mmCIF file of C-alpha atoms in Angstrom:
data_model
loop_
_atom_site.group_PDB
_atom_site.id
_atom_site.type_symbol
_atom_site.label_atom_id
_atom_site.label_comp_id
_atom_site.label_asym_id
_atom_site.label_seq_id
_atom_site.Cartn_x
_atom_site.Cartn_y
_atom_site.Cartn_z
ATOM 1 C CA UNK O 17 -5.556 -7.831 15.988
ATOM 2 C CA UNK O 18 -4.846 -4.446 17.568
ATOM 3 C CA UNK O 19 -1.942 -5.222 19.870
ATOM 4 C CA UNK O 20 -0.079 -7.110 17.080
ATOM 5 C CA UNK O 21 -1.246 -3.957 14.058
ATOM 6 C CA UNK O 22 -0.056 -1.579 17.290
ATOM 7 C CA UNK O 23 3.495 -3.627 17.618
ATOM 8 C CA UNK O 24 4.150 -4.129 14.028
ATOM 9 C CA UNK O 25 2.866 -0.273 13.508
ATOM 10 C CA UNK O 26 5.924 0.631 16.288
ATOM 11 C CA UNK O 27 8.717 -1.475 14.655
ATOM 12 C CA UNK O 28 8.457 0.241 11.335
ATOM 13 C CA UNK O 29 8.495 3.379 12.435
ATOM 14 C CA UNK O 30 12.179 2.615 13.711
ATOM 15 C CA UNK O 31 12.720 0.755 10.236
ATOM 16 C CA UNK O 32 11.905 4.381 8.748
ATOM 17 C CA UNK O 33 13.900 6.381 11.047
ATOM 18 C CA UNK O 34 17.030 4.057 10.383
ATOM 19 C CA UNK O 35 15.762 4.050 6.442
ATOM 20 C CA UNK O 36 15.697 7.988 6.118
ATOM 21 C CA UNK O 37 18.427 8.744 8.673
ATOM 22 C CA UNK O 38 20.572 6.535 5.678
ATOM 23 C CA UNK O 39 19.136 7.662 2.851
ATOM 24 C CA UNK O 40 19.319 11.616 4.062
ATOM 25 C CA UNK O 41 23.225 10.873 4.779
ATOM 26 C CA UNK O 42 23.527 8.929 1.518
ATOM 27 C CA UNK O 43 22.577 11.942 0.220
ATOM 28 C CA UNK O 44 24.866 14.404 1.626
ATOM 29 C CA UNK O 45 28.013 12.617 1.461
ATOM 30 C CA UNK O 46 26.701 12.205 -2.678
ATOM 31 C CA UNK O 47 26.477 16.186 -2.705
ATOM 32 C CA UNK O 48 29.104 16.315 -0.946
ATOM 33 C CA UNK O 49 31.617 14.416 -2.677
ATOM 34 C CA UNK O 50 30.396 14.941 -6.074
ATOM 35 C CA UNK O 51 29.577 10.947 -7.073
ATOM 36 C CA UNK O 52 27.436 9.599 -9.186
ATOM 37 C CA UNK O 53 23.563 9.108 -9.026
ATOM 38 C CA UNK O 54 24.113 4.780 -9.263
ATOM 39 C CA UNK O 55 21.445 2.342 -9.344
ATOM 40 C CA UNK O 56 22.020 1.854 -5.650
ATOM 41 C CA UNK O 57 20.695 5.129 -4.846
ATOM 42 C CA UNK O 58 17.283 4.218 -7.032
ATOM 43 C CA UNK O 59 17.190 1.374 -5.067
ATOM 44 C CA UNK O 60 17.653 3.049 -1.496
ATOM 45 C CA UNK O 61 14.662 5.657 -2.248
ATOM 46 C CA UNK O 62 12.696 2.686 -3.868
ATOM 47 C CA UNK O 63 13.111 0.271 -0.633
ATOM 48 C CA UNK O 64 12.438 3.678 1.452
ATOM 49 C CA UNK O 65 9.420 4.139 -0.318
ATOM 50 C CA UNK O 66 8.059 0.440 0.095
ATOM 51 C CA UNK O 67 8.584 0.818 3.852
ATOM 52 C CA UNK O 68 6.998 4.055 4.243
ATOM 53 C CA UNK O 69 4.202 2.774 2.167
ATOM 54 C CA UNK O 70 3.724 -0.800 4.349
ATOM 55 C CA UNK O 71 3.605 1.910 7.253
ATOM 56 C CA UNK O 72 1.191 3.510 6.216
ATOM 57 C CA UNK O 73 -0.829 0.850 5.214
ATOM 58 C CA UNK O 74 -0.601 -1.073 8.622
ATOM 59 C CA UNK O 75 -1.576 2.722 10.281
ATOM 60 C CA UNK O 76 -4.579 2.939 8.163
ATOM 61 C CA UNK O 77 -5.254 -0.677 9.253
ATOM 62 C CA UNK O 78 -4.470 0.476 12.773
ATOM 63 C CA UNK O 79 -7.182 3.574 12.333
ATOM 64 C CA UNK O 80 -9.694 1.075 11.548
ATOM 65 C CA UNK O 81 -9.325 -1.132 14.458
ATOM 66 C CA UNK O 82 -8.086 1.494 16.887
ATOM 67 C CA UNK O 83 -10.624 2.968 19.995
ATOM 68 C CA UNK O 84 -8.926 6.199 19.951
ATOM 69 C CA UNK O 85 -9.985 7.454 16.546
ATOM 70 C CA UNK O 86 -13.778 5.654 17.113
ATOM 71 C CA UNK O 87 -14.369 7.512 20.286
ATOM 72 C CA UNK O 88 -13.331 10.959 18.710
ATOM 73 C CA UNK O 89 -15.911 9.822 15.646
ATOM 74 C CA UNK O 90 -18.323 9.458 18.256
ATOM 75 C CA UNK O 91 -17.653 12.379 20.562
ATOM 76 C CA UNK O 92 -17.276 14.926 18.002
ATOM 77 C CA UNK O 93 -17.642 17.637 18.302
ATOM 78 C CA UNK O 94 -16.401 17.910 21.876
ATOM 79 C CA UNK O 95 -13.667 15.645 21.166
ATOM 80 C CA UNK O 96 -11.772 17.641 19.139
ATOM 81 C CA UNK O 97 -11.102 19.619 22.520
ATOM 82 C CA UNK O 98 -9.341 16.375 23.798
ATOM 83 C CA UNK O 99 -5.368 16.788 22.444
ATOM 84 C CA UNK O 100 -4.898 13.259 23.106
ATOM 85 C CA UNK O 101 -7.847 11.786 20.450
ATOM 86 C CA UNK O 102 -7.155 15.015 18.111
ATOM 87 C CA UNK O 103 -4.056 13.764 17.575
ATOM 88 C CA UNK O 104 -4.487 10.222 16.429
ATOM 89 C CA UNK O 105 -7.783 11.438 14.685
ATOM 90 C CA UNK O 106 -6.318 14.053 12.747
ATOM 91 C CA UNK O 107 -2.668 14.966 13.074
ATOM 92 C CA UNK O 108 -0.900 12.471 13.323
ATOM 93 C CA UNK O 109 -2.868 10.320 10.289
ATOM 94 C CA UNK O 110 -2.873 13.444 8.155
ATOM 95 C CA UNK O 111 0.792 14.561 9.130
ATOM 96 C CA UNK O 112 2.487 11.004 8.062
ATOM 97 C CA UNK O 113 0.270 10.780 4.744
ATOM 98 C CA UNK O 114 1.847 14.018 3.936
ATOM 99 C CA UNK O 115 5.296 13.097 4.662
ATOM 100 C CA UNK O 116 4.563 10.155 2.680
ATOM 101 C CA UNK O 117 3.063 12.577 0.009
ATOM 102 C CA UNK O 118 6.563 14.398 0.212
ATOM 103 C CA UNK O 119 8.619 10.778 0.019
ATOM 104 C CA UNK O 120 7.123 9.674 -3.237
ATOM 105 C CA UNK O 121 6.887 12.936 -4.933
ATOM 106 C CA UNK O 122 11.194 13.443 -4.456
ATOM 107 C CA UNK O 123 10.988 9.519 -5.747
ATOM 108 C CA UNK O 124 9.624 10.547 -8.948
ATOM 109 C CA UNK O 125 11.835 13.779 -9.268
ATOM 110 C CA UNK O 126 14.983 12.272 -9.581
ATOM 111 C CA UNK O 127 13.919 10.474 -12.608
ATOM 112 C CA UNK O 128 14.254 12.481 -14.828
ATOM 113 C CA UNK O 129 17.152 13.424 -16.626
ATOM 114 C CA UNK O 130 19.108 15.544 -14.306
ATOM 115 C CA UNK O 131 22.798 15.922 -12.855
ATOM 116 C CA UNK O 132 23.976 14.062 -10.604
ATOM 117 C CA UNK O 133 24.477 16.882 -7.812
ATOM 118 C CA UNK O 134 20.649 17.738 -8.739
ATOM 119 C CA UNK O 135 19.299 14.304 -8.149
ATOM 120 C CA UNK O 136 20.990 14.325 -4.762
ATOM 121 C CA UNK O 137 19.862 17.726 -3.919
ATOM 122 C CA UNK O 138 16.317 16.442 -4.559
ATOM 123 C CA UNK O 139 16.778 13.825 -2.479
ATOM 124 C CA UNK O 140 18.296 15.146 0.363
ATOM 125 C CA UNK O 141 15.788 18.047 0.226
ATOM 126 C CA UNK O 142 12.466 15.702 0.286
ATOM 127 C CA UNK O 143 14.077 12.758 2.658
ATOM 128 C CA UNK O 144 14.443 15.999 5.022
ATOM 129 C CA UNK O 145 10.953 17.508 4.877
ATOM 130 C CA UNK O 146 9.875 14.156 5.267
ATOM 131 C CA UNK O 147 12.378 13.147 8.392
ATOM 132 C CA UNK O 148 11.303 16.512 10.203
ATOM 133 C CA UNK O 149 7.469 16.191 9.055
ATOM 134 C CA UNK O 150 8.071 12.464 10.750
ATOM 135 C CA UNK O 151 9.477 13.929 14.101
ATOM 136 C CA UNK O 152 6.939 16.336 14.652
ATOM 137 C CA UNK O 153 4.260 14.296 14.579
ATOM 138 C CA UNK O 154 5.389 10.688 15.945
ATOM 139 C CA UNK O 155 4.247 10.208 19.799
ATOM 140 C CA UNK O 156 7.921 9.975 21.165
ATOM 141 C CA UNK O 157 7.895 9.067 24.643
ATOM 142 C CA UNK O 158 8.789 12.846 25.386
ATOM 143 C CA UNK O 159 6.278 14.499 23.948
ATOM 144 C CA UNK O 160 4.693 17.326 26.178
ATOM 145 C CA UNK O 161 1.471 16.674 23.792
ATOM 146 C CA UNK O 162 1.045 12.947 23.624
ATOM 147 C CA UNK O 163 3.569 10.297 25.129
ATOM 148 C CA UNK O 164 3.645 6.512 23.872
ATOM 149 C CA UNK O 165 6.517 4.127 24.515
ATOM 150 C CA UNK O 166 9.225 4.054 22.143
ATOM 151 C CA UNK O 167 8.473 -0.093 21.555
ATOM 152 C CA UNK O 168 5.107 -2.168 21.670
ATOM 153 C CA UNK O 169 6.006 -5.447 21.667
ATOM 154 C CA UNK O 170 3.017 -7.722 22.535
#
């Protein structure tokens, strides 16, 4: 149950990326070139917001079953001196519910009556926090803090 939470867990955080990198350009180029706010839009931030919330859901899943966030339950306090388990305990969890905090809150902004140019501004504005809230605290194989591979695939 792990390994396959773990793989699906890694394949939606690409779906994300790809989601928010989209929706973020989507966006700009509606800013940008003045258009109008169009059902398509509603549905881009809605589908973004089912995705982020199915992540979310299969890392809370994934928190349950994982060893890394029972071992710092059961070392604390001295494990919150371990970066490795502090960061799946804590930051990481509490970082991507607050990016999805961010997502749904600039979902329920732009409903409102507003311009056009407003509604994209809002959207651009929270896809962003949420994109760079996202990058900061995903394990990217590069990280000097905590390194996973970019794919699980059981």
């Amino acid at each position: 149950m792990y390994f396959l939470l773990l793989s699906v867990h890694s394949i939606f955080r690409w779906m994300i990326m790809a989601m928010l990198i989209y929706t973020l350009s989507s966006a700009y180029i509606g800013w940008k070139k003045k258009s109008i706010f169009s059902s398509r839009h509603i549905l881009l931030i809605n589908y973004l917001s089912f995705i982020a919330c199915t992540q979310v859901l299969v890392g809370l899943l994934l928190y349950l079953h994982s060893p890394i966030p029972t071992s710092f339950r059961l070392g604390w306090p001295d494990s919150i001196h371990n970066r490795s388990l502090r960061f799946f305990a804590i930051e990481h969890s509490s970082s991507m519910l607050i990016a999805l905090a961010f997502l749904i809150t600039g979902k329920f902004w732009i409903r409102p009556p507003l311009s056009n140019l407003q509604k994209f501004k809002i959207m651009g504005v929270y896809c962003a926090v949420a994109i760079l809230i996202i990058i900061l605290a995903t394990p990217w194989q590069f990280s000097p803090f905590v390194s996973r591979p970019h794919f699980r695939i059981p």
